Rosetta silent file (secondary structure, phi, psi, omega in degrees, C-alpha in Angstrom):
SEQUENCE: XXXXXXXXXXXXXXXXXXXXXXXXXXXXXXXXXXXXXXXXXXXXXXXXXXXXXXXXXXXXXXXXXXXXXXXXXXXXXXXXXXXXXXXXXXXXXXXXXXXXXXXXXXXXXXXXXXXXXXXXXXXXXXXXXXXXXXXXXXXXXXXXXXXXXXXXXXXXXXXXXXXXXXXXXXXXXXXX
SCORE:     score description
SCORE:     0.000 S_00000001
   1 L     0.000  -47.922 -169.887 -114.652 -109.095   62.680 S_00000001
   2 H   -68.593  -43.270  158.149 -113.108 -108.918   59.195 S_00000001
   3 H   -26.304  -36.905  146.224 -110.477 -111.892   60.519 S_00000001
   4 H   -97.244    9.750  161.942 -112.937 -114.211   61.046 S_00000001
   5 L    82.304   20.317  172.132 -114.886 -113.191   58.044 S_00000001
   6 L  -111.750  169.547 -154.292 -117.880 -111.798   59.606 S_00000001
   7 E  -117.289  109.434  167.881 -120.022 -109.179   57.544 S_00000001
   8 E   -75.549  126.685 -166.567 -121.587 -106.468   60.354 S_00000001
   9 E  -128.929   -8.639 -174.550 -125.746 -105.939   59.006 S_00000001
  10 E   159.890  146.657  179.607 -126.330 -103.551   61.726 S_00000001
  11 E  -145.072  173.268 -162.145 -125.743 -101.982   65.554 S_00000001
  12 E  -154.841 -177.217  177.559 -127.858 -100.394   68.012 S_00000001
  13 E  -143.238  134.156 -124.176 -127.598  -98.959   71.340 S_00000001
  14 L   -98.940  158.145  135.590 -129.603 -101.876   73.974 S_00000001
  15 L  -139.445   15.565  171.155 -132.333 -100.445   76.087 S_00000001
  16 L  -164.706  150.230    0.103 -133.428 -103.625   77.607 S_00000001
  17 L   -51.868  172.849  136.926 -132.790 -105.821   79.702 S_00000001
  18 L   -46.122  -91.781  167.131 -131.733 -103.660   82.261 S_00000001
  19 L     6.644  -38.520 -144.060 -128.462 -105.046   82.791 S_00000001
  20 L  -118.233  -22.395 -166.731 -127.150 -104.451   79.154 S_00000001
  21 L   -42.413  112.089  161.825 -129.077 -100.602   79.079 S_00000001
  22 L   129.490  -44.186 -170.365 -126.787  -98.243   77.448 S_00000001
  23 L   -81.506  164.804 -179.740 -124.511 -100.531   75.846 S_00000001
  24 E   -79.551  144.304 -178.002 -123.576 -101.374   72.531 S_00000001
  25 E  -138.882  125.658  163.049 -124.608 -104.338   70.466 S_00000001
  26 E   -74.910  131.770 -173.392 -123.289 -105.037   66.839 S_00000001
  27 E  -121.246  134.340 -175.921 -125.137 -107.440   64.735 S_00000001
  28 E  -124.665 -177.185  178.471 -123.168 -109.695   62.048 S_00000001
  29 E  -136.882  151.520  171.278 -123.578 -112.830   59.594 S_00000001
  30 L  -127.275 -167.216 -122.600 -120.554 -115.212   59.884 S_00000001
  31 L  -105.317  -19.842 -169.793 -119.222 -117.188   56.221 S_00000001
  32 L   -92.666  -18.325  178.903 -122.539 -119.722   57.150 S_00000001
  33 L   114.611  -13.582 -177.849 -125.130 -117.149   57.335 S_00000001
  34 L  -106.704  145.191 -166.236 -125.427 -117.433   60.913 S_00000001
  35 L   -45.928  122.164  163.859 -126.329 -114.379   63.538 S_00000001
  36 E  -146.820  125.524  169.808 -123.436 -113.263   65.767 S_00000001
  37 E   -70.863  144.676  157.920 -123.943 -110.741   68.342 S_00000001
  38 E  -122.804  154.886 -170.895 -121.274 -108.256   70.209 S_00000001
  39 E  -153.777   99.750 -175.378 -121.779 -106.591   72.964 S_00000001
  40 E   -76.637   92.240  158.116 -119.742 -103.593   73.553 S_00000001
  41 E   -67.223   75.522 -167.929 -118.925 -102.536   77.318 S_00000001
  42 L   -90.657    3.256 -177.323 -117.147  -99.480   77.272 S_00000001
  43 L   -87.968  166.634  166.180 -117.598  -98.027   81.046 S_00000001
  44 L  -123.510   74.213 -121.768 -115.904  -99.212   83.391 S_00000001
  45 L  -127.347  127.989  176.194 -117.746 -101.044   85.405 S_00000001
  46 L   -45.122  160.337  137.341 -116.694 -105.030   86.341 S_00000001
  47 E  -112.988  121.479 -147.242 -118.748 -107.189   84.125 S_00000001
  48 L   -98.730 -165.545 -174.353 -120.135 -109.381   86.336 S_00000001
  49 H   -76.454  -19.603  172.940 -122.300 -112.740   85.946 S_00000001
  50 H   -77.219  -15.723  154.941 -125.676 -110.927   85.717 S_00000001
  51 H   -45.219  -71.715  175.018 -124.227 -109.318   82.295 S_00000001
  52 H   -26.167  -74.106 -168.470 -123.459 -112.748   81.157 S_00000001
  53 H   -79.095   -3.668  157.727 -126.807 -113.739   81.622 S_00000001
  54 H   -76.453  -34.271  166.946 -128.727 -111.096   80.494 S_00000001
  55 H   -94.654   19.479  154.975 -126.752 -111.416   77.057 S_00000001
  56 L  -106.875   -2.540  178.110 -127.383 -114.931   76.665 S_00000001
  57 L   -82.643  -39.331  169.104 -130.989 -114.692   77.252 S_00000001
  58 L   -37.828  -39.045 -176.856 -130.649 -111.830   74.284 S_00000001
  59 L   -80.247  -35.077 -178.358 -129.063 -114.418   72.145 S_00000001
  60 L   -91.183  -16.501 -168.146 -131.613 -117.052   72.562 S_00000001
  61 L  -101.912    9.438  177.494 -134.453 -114.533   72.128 S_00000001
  62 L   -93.653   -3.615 -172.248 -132.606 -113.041   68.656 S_00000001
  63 L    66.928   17.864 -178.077 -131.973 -116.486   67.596 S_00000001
  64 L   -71.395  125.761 -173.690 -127.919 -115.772   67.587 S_00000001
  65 L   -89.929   11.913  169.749 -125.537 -119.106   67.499 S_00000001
  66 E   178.727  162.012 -167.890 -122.727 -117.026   69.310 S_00000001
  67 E  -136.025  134.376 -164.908 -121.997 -114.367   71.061 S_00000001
  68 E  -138.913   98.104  159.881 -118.652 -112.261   71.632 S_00000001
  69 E   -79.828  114.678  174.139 -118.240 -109.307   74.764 S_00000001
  70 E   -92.282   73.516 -169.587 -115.914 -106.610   74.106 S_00000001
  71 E  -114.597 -178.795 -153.927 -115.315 -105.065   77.185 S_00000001
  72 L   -97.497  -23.471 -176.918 -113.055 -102.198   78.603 S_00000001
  73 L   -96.612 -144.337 -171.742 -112.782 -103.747   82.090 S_00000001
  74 L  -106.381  158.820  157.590 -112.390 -106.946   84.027 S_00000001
  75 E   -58.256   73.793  178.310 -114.194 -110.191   84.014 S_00000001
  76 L   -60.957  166.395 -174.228 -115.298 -111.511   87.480 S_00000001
  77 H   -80.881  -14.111  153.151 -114.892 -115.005   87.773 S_00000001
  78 H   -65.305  -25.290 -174.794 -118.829 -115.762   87.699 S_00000001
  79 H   -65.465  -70.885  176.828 -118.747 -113.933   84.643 S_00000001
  80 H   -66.716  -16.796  162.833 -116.084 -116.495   82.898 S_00000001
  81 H   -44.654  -64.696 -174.955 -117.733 -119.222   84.831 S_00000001
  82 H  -108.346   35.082  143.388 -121.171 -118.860   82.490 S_00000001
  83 H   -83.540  -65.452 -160.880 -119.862 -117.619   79.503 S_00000001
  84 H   -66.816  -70.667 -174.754 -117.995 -121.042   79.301 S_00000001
  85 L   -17.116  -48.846 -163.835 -120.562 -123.143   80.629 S_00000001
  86 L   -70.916  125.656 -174.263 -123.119 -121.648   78.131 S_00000001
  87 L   -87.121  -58.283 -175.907 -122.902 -123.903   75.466 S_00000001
  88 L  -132.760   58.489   76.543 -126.012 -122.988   73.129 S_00000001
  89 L  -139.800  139.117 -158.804 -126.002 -120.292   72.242 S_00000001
  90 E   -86.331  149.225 -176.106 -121.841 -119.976   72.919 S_00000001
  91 E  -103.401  160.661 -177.669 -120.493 -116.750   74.629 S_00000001
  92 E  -143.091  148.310 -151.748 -116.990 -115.761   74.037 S_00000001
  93 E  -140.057   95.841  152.779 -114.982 -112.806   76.616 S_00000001
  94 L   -40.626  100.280  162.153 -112.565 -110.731   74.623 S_00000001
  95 L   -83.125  133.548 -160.643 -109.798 -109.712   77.163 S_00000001
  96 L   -50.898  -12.159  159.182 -109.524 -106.301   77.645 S_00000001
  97 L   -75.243   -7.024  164.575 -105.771 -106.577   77.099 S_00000001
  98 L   -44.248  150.925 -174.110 -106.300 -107.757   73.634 S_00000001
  99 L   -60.269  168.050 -165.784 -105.026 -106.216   70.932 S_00000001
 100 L  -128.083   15.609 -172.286 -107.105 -103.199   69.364 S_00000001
 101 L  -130.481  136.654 -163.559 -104.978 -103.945   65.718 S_00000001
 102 L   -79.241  117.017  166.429 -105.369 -106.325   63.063 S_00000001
 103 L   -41.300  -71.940 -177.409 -102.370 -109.028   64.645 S_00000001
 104 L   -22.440  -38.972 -176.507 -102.380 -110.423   61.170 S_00000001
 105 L   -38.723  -76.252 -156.614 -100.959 -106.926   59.854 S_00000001
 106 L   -52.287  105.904  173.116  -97.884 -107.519   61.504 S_00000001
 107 L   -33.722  -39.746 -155.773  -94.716 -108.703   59.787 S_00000001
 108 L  -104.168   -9.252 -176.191  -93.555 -111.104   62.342 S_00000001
 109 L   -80.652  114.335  132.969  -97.592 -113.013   63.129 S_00000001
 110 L   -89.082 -173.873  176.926  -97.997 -115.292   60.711 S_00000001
 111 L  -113.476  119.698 -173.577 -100.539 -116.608   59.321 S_00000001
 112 L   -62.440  141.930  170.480 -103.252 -118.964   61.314 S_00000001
 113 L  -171.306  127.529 -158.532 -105.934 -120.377   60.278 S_00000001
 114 L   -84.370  138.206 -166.001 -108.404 -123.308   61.941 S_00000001
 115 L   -92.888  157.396 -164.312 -108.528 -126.177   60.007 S_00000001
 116 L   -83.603  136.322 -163.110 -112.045 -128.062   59.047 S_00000001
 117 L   -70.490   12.333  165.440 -112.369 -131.294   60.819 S_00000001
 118 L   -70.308  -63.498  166.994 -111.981 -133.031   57.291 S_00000001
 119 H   -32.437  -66.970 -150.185 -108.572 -131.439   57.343 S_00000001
 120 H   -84.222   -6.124  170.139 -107.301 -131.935   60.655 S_00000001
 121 H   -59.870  -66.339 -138.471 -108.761 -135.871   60.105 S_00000001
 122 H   -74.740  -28.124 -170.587 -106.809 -135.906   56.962 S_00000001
 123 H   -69.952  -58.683  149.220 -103.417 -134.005   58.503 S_00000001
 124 H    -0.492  -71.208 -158.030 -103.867 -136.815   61.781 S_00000001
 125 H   -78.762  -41.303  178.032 -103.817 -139.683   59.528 S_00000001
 126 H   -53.416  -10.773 -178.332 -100.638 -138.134   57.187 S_00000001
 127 L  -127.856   24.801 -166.571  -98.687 -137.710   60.319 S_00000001
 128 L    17.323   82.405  167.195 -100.108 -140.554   62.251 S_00000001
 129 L  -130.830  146.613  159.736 -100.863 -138.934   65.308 S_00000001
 130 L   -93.737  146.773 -159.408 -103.589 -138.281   67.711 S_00000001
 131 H   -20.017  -52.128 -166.610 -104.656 -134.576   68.369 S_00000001
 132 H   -59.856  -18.549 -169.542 -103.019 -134.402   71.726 S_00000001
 133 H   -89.484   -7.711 -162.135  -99.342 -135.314   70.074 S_00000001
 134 L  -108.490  145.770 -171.645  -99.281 -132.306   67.852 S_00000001
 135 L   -42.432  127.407  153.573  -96.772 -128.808   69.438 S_00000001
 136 E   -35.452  129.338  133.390  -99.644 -126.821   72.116 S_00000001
 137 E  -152.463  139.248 -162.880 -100.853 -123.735   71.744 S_00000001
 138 E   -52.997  140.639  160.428 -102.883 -121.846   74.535 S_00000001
 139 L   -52.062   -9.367 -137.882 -106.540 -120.710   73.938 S_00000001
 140 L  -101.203  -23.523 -178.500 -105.400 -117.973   75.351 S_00000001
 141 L   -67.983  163.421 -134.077 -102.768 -116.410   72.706 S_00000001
 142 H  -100.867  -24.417  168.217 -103.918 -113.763   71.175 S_00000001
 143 H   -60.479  -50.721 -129.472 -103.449 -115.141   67.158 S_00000001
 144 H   -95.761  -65.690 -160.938 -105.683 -118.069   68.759 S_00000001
 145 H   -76.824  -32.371 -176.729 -108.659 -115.427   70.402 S_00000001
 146 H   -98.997  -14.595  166.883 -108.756 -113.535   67.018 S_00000001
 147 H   -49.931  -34.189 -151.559 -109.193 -116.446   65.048 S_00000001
 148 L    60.355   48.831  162.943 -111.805 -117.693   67.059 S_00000001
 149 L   -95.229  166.561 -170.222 -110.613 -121.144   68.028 S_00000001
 150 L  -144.306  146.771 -149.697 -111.314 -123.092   70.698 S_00000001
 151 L   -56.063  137.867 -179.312 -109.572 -125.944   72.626 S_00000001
 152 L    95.200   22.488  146.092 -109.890 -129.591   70.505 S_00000001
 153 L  -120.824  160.892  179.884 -109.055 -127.435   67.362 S_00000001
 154 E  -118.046  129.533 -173.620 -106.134 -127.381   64.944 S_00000001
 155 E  -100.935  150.438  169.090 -104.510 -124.149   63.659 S_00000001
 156 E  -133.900   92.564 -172.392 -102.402 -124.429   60.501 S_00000001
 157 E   -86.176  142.795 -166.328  -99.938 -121.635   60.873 S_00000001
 158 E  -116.559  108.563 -176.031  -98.219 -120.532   57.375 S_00000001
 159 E  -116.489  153.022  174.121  -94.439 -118.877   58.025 S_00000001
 160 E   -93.936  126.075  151.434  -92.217 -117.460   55.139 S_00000001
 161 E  -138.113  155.280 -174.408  -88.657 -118.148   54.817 S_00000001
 162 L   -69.235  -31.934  156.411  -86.349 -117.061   52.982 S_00000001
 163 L   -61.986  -70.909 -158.595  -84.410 -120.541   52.537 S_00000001
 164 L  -110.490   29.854  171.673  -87.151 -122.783   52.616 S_00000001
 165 E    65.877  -75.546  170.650  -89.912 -120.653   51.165 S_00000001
 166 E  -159.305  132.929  160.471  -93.238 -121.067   53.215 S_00000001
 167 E  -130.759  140.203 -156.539  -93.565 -123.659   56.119 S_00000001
 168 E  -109.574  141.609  143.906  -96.666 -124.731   57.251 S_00000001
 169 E   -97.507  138.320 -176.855  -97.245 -125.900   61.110 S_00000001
 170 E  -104.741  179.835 -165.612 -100.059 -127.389   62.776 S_00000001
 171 E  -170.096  150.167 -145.452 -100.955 -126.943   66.845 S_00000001
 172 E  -129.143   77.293  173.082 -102.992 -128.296   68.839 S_00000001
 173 E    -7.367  108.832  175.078 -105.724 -125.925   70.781 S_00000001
 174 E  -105.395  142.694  157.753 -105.026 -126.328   74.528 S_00000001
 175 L   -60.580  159.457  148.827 -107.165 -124.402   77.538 S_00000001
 176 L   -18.249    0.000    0.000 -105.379 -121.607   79.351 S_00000001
């Protein structure tokens, strides 16, 4: 949460729907003011597509513009099916091999950061390119997943050297 800059106002522990009964849910503000839910699985129990859709009906009736599941287990593939599909209000599926440590910490991660489409307009025209020409990098890496970007975004990665001082790269969001 602090990594993307959201502010946590409150958790609870769900007792409805059914589906979600037991589990945890975190409540946040993100840098715009708007509600984003988590939803903490910690058994270990698949989370399947009826999860999904039990927390996105939560999200539409809390008014939340995203949504983020932390769980301990696996994902069935109906599960990642309607998390991506859902669009409004969007769900996002931590994988449980993610790291459980701020990345960021970490001497050798630099540092990432998603650029504002004025920016990535303005880096595009300085390097005359279209999106697709600028170096990959998978939704799927794990600097990418803590950020919270998502494919059709541009990261601006900041590295230190000792020669040339700090060099900045951009990348190009890719799917998985």
């Amino acid at each position: 949460m602090e990594i993307r800059g959201y502010e946590e106002v409150g958790s609870e522990v769900l007792e409805e729907p059914r589906e979600l009964k037991g589990r945890k849910l975190i409540t946040a503000k993100d840098k715009e003011g708007s509600l984003v839910l988590f939803l903490c699985i910690s058994v270990s129990t698949n989370v399947t597509a009826k999860h999904i859709e039990a927390f996105r009906r939560l999200l539409v009736s809390r008014g939340a513009s995203r949504g983020i599941v932390i769980a301990r287990s696996r994902y069935v593939r109906e599960a990642k099916i309607r998390a991506r599909r859902s669009k409004e209000p969007k769900i996002e599926l931590i994988p449980r091999e993610f790291p459980t440590f701020n990345i960021f910490k970490h001497e050798y991660v630099p540092e990432h950061r998603i650029l504002s489409p004025e920016e990535a307009k303005e880096v595009l025209e300085r390097y005359k390119v279209k999106p697709y020409q600028l170096p990959w990098i998978r939704a799927s890496d794990p600097a990418v997943i803590a950020i919270g970007a998502e494919p059709g975004d541009i990261i601006e990665i900041k590295r230190r050297s000792e020669t040339a001082g700090e060099a900045v790269f951009y990348r190009y969001v890719v799917e998985a």
